[in-house]
Short mmCIF file of C-alpha atoms in Angstrom, two decimals:
data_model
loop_
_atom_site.label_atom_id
_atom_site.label_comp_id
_atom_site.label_asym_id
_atom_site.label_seq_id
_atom_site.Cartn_x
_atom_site.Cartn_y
_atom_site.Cartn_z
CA UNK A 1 -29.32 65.76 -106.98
CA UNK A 2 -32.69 64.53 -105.77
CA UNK A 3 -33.11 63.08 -102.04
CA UNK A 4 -34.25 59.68 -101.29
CA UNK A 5 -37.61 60.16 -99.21
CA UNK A 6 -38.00 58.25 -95.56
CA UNK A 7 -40.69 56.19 -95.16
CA UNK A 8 -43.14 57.55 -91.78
CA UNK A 9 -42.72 54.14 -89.99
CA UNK A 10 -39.59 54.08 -89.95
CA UNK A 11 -38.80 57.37 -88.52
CA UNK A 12 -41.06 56.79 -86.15
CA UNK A 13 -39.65 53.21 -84.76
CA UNK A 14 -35.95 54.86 -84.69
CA UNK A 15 -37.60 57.58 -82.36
CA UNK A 16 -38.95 54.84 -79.69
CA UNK A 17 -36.03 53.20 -79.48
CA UNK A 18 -34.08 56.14 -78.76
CA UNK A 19 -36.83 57.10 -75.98
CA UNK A 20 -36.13 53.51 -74.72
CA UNK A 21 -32.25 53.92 -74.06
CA UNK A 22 -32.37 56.79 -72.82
CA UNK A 23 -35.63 55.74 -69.98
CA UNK A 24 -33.37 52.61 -69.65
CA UNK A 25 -30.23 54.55 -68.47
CA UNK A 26 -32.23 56.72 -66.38
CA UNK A 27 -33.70 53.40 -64.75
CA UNK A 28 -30.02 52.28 -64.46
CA UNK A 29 -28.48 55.74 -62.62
CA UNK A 30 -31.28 56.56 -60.10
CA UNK A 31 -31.35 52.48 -58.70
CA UNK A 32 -27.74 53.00 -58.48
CA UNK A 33 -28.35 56.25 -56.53
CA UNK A 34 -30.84 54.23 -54.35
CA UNK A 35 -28.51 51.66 -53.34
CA UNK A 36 -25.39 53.70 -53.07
CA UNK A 37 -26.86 56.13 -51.58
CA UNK A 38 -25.35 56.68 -47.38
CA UNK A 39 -28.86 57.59 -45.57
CA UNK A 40 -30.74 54.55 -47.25
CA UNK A 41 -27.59 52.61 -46.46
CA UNK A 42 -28.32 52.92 -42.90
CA UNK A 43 -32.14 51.67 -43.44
CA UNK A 44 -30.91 48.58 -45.28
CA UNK A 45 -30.91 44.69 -43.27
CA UNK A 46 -27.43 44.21 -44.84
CA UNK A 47 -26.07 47.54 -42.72
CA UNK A 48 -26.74 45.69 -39.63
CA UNK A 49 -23.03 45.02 -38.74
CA UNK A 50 -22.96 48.69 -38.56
CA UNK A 51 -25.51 48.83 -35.97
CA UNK A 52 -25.05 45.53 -33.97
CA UNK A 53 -21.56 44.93 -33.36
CA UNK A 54 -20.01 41.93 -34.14
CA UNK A 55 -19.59 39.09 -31.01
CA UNK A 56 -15.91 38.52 -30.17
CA UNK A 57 -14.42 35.89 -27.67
CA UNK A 58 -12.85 37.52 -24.68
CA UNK A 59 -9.18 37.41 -24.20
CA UNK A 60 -8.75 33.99 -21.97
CA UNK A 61 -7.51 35.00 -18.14
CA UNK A 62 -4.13 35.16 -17.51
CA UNK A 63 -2.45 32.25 -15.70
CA UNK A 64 -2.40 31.39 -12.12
CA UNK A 65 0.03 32.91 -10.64
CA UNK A 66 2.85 30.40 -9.10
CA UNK A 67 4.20 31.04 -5.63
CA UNK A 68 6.43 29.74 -3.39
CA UNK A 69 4.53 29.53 0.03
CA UNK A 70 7.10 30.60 3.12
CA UNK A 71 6.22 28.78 6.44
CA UNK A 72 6.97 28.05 9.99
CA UNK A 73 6.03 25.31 11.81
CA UNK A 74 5.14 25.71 15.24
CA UNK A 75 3.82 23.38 18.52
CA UNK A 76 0.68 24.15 19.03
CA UNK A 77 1.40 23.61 22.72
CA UNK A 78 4.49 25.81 23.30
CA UNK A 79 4.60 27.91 20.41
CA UNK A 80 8.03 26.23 19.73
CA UNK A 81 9.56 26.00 16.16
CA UNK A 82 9.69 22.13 15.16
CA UNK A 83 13.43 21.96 13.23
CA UNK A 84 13.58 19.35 10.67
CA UNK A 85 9.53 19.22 9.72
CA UNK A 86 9.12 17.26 6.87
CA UNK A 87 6.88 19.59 4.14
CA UNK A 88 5.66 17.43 1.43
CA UNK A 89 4.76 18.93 -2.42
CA UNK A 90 3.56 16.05 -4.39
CA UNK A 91 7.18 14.08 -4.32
CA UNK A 92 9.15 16.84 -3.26
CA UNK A 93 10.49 17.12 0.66
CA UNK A 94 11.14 20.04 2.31
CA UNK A 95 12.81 20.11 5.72
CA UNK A 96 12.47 22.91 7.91
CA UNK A 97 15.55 24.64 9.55
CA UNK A 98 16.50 25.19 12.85
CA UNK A 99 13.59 28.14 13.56
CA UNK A 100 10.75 26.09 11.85
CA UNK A 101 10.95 27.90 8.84
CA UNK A 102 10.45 26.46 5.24
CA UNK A 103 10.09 27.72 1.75
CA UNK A 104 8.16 25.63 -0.90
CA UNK A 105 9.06 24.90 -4.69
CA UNK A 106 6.47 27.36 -6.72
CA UNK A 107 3.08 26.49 -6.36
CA UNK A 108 -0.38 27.30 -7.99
CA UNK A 109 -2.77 28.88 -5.89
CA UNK A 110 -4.90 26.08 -4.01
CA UNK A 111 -2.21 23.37 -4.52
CA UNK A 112 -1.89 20.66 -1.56
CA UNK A 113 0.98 20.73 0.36
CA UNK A 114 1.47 19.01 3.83
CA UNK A 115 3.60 19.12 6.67
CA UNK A 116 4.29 16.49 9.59
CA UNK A 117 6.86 15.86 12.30
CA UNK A 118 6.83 12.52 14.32
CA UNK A 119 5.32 13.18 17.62
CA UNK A 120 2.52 15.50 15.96
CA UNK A 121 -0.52 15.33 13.81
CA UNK A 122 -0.53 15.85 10.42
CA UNK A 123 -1.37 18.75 8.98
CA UNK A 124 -2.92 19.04 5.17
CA UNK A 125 -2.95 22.38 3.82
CA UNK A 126 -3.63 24.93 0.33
CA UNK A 127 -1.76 27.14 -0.36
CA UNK A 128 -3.93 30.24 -0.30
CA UNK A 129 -1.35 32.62 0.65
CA UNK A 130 1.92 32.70 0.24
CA UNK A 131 3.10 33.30 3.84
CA UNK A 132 1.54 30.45 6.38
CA UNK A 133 2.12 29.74 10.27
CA UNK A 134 1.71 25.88 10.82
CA UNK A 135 0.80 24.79 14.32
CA UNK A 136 1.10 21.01 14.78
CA UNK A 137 -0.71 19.43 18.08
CA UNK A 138 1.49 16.43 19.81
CA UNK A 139 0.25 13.14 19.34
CA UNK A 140 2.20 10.46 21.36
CA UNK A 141 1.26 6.76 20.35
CA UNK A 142 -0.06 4.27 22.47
CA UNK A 143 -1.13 1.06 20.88
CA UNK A 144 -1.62 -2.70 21.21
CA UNK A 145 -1.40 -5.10 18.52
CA UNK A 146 -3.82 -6.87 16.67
CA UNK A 147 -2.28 -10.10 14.65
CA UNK A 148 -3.43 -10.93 11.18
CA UNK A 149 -6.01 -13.77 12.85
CA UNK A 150 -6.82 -11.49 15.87
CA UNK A 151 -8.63 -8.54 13.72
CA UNK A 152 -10.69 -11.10 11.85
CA UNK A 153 -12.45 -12.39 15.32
CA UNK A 154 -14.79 -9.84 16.30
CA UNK A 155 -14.48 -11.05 19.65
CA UNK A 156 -10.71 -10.47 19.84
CA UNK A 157 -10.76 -7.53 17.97
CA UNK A 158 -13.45 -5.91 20.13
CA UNK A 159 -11.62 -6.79 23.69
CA UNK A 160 -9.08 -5.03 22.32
CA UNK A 161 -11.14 -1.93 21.32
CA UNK A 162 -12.94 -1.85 24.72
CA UNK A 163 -9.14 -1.61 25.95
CA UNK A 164 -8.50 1.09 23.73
CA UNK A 165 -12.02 2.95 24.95
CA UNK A 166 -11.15 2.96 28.63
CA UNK A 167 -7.04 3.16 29.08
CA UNK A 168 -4.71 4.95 27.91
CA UNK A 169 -4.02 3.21 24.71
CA UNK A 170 -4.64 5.32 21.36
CA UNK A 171 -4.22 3.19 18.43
CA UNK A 172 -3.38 -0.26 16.81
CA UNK A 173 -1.40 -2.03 15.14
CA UNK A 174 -2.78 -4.17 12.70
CA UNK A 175 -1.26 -6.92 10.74
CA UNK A 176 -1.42 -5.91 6.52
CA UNK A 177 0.71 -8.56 5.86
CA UNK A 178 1.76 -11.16 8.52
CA UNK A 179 4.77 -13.32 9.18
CA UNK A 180 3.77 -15.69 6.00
CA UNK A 181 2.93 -12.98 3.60
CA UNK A 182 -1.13 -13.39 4.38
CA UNK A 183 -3.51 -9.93 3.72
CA UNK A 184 -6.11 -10.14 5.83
CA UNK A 185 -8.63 -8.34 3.33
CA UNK A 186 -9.47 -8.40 -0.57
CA UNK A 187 -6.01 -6.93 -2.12
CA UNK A 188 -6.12 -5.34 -5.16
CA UNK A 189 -1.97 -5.85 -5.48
CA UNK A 190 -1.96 -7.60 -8.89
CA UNK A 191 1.13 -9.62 -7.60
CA UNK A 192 -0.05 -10.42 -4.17
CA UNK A 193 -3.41 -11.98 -6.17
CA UNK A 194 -0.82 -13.77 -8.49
CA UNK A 195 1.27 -15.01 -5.56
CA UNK A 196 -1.64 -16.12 -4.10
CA UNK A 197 -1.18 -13.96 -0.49
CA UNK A 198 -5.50 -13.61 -0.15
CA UNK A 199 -5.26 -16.47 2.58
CA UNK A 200 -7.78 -18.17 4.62
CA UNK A 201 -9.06 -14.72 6.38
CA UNK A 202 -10.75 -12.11 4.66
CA UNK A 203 -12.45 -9.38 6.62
CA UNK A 204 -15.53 -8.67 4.07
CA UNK A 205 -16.16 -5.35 5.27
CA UNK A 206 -12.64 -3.87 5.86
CA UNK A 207 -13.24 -0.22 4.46
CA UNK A 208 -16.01 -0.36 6.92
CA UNK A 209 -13.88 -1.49 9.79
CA UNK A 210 -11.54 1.35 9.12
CA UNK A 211 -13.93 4.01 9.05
CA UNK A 212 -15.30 2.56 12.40
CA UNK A 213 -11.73 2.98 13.97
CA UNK A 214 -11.59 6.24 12.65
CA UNK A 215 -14.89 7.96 14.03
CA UNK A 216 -13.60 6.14 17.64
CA UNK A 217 -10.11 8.26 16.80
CA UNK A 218 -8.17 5.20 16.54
CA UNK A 219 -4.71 5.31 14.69
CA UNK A 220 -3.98 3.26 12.85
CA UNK A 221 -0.77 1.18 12.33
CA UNK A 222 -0.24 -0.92 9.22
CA UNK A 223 2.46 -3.94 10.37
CA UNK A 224 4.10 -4.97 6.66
CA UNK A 225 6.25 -8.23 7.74
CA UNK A 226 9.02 -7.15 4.66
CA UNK A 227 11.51 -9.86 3.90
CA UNK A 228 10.00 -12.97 5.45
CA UNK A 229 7.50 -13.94 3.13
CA UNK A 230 6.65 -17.54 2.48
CA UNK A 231 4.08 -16.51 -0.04
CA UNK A 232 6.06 -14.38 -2.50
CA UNK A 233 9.37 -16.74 -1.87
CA UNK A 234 7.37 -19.83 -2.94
CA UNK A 235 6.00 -18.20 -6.09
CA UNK A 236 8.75 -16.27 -7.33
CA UNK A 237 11.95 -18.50 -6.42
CA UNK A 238 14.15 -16.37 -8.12
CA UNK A 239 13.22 -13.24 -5.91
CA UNK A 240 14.11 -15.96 -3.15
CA UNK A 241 16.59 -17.19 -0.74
CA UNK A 242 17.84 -20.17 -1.64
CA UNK A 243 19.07 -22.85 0.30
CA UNK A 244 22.67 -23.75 -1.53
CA UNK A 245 22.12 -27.71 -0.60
CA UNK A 246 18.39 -27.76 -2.12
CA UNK A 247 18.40 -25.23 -4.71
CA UNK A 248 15.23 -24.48 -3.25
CA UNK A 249 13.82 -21.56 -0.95
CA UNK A 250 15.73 -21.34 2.04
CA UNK A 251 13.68 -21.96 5.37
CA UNK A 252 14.07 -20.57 9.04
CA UNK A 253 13.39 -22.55 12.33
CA UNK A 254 9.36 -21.47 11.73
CA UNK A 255 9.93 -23.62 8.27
CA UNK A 256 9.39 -19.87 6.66
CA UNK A 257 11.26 -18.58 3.51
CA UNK A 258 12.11 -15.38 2.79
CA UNK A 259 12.92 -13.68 -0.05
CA UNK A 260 16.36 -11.41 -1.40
CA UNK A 261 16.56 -8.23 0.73
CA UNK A 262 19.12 -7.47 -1.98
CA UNK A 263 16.09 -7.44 -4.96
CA UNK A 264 14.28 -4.28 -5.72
CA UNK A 265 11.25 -6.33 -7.14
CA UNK A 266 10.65 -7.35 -3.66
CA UNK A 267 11.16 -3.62 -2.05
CA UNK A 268 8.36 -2.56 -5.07
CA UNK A 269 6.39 -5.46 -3.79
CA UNK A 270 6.50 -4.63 0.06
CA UNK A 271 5.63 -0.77 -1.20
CA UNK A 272 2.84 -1.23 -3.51
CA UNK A 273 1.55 -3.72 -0.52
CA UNK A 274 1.62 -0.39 2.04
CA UNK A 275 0.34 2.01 -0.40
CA UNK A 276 -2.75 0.14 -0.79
CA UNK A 277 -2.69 0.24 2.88
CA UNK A 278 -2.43 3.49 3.08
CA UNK A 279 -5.34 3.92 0.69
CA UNK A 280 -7.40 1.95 2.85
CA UNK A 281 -6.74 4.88 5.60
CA UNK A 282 -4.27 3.50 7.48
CA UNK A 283 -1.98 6.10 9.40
CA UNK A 284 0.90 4.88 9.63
CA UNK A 285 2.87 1.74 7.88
CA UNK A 286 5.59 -0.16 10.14
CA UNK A 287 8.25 -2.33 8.02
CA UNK A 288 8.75 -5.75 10.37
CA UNK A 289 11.54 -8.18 9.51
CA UNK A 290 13.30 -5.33 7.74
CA UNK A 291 16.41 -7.37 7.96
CA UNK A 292 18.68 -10.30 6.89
CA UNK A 293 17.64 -13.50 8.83
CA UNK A 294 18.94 -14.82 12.35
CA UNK A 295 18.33 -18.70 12.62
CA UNK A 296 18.55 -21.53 10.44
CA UNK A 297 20.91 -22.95 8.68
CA UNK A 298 22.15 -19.60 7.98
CA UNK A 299 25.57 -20.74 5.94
CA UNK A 300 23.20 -22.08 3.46
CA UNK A 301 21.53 -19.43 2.39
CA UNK A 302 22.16 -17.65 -1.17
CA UNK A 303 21.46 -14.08 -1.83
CA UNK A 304 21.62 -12.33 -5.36
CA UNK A 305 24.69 -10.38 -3.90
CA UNK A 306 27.63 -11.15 -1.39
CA UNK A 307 26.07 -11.30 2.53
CA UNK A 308 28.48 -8.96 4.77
CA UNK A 309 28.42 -6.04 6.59
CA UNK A 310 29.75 -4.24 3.66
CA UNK A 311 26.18 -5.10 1.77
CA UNK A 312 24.01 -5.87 4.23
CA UNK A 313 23.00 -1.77 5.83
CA UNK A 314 22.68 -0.55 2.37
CA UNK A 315 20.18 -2.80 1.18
CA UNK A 316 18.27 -2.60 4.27
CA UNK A 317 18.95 1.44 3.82
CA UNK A 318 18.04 1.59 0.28
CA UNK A 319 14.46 0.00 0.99
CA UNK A 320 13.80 2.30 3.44
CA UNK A 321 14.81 5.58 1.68
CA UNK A 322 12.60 4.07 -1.09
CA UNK A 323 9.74 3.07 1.20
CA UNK A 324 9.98 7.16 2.21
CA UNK A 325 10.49 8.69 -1.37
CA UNK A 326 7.25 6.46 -2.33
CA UNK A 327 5.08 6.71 0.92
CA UNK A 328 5.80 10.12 1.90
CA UNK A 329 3.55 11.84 -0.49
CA UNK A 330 0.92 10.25 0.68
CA UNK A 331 1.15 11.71 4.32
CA UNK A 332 1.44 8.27 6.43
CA UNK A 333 4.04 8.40 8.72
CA UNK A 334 6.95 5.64 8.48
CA UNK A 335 8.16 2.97 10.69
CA UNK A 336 10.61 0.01 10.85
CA UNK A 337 11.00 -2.64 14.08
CA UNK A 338 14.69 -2.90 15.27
CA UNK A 339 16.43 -5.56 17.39
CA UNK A 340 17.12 -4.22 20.86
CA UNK A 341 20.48 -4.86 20.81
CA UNK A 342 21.18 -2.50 17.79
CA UNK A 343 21.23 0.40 20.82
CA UNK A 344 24.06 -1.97 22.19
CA UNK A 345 25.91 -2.84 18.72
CA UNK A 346 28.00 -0.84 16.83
CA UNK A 347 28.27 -3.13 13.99
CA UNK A 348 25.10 -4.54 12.24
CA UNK A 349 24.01 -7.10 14.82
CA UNK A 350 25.05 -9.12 11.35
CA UNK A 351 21.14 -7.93 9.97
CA UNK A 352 21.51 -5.02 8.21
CA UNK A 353 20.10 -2.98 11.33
CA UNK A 354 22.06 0.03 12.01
CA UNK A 355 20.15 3.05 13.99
CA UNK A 356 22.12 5.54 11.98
CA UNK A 357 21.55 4.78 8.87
CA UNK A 358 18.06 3.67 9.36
CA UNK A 359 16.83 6.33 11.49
CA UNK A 360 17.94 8.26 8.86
CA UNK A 361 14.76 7.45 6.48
CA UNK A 362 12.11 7.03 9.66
CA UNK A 363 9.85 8.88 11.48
CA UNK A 364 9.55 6.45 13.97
CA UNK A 365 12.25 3.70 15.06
CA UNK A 366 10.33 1.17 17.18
CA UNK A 367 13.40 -1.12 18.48
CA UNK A 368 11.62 -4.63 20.66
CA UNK A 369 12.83 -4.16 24.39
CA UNK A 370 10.90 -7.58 25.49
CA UNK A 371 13.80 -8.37 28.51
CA UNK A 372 13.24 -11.93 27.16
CA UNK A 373 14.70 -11.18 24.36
CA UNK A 374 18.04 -9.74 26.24
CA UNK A 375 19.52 -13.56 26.28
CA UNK A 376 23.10 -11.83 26.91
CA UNK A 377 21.64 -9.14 28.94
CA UNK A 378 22.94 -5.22 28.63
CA UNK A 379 25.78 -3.85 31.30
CA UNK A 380 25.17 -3.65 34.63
CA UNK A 381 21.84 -5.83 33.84
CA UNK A 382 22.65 -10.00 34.03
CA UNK A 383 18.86 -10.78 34.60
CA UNK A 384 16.67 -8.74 32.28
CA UNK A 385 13.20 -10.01 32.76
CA UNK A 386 14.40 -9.06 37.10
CA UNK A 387 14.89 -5.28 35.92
CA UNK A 388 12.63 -4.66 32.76
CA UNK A 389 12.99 -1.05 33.61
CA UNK A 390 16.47 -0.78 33.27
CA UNK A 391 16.48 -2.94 29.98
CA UNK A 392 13.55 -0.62 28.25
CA UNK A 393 15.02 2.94 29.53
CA UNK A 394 18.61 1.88 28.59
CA UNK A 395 17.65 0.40 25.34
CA UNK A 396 15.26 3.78 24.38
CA UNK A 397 17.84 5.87 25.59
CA UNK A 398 20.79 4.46 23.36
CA UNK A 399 18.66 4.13 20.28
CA UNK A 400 17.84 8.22 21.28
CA UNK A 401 21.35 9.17 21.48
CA UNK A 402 22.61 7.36 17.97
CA UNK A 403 19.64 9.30 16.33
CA UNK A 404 20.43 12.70 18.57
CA UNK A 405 20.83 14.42 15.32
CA UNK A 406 17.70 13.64 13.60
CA UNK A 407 13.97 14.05 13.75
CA UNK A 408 13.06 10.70 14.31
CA UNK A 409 11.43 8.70 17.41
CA UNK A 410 11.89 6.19 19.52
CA UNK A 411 8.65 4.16 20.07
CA UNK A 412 9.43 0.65 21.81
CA UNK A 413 7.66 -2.52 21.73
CA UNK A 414 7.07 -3.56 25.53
CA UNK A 415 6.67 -7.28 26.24
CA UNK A 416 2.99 -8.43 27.42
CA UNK A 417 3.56 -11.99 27.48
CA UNK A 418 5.12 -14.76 29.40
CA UNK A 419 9.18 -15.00 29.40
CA UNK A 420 10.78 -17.81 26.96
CA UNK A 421 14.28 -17.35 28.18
CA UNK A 422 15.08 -17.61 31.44
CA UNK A 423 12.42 -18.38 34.38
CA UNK A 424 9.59 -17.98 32.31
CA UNK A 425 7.25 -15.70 34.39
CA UNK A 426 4.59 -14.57 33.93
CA UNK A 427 4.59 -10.65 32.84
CA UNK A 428 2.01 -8.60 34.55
CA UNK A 429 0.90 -5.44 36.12
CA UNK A 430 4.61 -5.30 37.79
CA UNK A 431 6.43 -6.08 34.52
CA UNK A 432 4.45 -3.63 32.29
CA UNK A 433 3.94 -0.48 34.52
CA UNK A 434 7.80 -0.87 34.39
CA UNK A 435 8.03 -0.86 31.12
CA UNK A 436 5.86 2.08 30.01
CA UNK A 437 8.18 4.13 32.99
CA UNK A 438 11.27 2.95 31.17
CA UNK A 439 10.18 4.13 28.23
CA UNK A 440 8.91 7.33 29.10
CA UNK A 441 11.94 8.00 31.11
CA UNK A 442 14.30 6.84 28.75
CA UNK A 443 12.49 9.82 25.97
CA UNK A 444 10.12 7.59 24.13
CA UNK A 445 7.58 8.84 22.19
CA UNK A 446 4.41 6.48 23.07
CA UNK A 447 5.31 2.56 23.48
CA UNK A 448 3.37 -0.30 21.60
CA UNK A 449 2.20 -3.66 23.51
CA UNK A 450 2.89 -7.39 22.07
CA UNK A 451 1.24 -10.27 23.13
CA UNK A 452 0.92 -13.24 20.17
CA UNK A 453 -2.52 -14.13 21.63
CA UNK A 454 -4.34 -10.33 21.51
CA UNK A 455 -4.52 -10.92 25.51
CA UNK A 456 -3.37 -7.52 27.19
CA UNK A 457 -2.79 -7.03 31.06
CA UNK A 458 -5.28 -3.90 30.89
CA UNK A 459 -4.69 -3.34 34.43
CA UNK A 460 -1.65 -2.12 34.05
CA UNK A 461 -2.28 0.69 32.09
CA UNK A 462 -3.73 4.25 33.13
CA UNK A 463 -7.27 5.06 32.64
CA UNK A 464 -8.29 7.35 29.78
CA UNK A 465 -9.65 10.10 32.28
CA UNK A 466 -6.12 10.84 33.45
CA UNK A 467 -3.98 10.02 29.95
CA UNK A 468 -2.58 13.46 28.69
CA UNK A 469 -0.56 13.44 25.43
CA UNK A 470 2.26 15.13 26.85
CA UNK A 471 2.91 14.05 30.58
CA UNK A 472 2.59 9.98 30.02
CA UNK A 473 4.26 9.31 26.72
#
């Protein structure tokens, strides 16, 4: 059988398109080489995580370490250990025990802790190491007072400085909030603005008056008058006493209300009143009428609880254990004014005072010798402004002995002004000097001065050249 005969062209087109595939899959295996291939690999941009590592975050540090610190406090004087130091951590108190020593809750390393006795500066410390030696210098209190219209007149306010400068006085005491429930400078207390207790004074430049005191090394004594407040009674009547034949606030012989010692809302009041105080750089805060009332028509008065001497200490108690949980953080030392005849009394002078359980929540109990004020006088004493040393040593020492047991101090009030009671003389160099030796030899810690007027018998007190902290308390 005959073959069919291929045309030329046509063999010849079949034979480039073979030679195409086959340069095609040539083309195909050697770029594949290229790009596979490991030593060009290394040349390319996209091997560059092979060459520059990748960036990675560090591991974070590990947490601060928490540590309790372990402490003794020591005078700085004696090298004695101080028992019963009060070491603060933010709310926490620590006590120390009998050899000074103290152990903290855990702490992070550069925390804030601080540590204070009465009697002693404070001390405000980090804690940087874990085992600490505390040395506290003595500081014995010497002040006169300044009332709320006293430290607005520069020229009161200044005599008493100069005083200050050249005796043996130390400090002040400055009225925060005075017997009618005034602040002498602009409060920021949203209820004392409410109440209206911004009164007629306002010292414009307060702050500045405080650092003043400070760079003369003033301390500084905040005087909160607590439960008489005609302010706060008049605006909140149901935080008030009431008188039972008005149904409204109850009044003293001043023609002052006061409000419930039994209400919290007024203890949160009085507080938030000293810890703006406190704030301002005060050193100290001193509770004044921290007690049930002693004239007027006293049968007539309701309270928001029953009035007896089952009620009366713990309510007066309560505020003050409050006053410390709240304050004490803060590092100002805390104070309440007595009756003098709660050394005397065993009951509650029918108040609420009790040293016990007052002294309990103090660092300094600051009962008012003035012999005026003896109208019954003491045993062995029928004349008290005739023997104001006998009525101050016996009073400090009592008060001492029912508060043997605790850390607290006595620091009197000593009577600069003219008797009311019985002959009224005049009390002067005589009267004072005997005083301040009462105290100190009854084992006060410092005294304070009242006169109503600001007007203080300077000669009867030491000059600064021969004041020492620890021989004329």
């Amino acid at each position: 059988m005959d073959t069919v005969p291929v045309p030329a062209g046509h063999a010849q087109r079949s034979v480039l398109y073979g030679a195409l595939v086959v340069g095609m899959l040539v083309a195909i295996v050697t770029a594949g080489w290229l790009f596979l291939s490991p030593s060009l690999l290394l040349q390319r941009p996209v091997a560059a995580a092979t060459t520059k590592p990748a960036e990675t975050t560090p591991p974070p540090p590990p947490p601060p370490v928490e540590r309790a610190v372990n402490g003794r406090v020591l005078d700085a004087e004696s090298g004695a250990p101080l028992a019963g130091a009060s070491v603060w951590v933010g709310p926490t108190e620590t006590r120390t025990d009998d050899e000074g020593r103290f152990t903290t809750e855990p702490l992070k390393p550069g925390a804030s802790f601080l540590v204070k006795v009465p009697g002693y500066e404070l001390r405000r410390l980090t804690a940087d190491t874990d085992q600490v030696t505390v040395t506290l210098k003595p500081k014995v209190v010497r002040a006169a007072y300044l009332t709320y219209y006293g430290v607005a007149d520069k020229g009161i306010r200044e005599r008493v400085l100069e005083l200050v400068a050249r005796t043996e006085l130390n400090a002040v005491v400055i009225d925060v909030k005075g017997d009618r429930g005034l602040i002498p400078y602009r409060t920021a207390v949203p209820l004392a603005l409410e109440a209206g207790a911004q009164g007629p004074v306002i010292i414009k430049d307060f702050d500045g008056l405080m650092a003043s005191l400070k760079a003369r090394n003033v301390y500084t004594i905040a005087r909160i008058v607590t439960f008489k407040d005609q302010v706060l009674a008049q605006h909140r009547r149901d935080w008030a006493v009431i008188d039972t034949r008005t149904g409204k606030p109850w009044l003293d012989n001043e023609k002052l209300a006061w409000v419930d010692p039994f209400r919290e809302e007024v203890w949160d009041y009085a507080i938030a009143v000293a810890k703006e105080a406190v704030a301002k750089g005060f050193d100290e805060v001193q509770f004044d009428y921290v007690r049930f009332p002693t004239d007027g028509k006293l049968s007539a008065a309701r309270y928001s609880k029953p009035n007896n001497a089952q009620t009366r200490v713990p309510a007066i108690a309560g505020f003050l254990a409050k006053a410390r949980r709240e304050l004490g953080p803060t590092g100002a030392f805390l104070a309440a004014d007595v009756f003098g005849y709660t050394a005397f009394n065993d009951n509650d002078t029918d108040i609420g005072q009790r040293v016990e359980e007052l002294a309990l929540h103090l660092d300094y109990i600051c009962p008012m010798v003035y012999p005026s004020g003896y109208h019954r006088g003491i045993p062995g004493v029928r004349n008290p402004v005739a023997q104001p040393y006998e009525i101050v040593k016996e009073s400090v020492r009592l008060t001492r002995k029912r508060a043997a047991t605790l850390t607290v101090q006595v620091r009197p009030w000593l009577q600069d002004f003219r008797d009311y009671a019985f002959d009224r003389r005049i009390f002067g160099v005589n009267e004072v000097r005997a005083q301040i030796r009462g105290a100190r030899d009854g084992g006060a810690v410092g005294f304070m001065l009242w006169n109503p007027r600001n007007d203080y018998t300077g000669s009867a007190l030491a000059p600064k050249a021969t004041t020492t902290a620890r021989a004329n308390p």
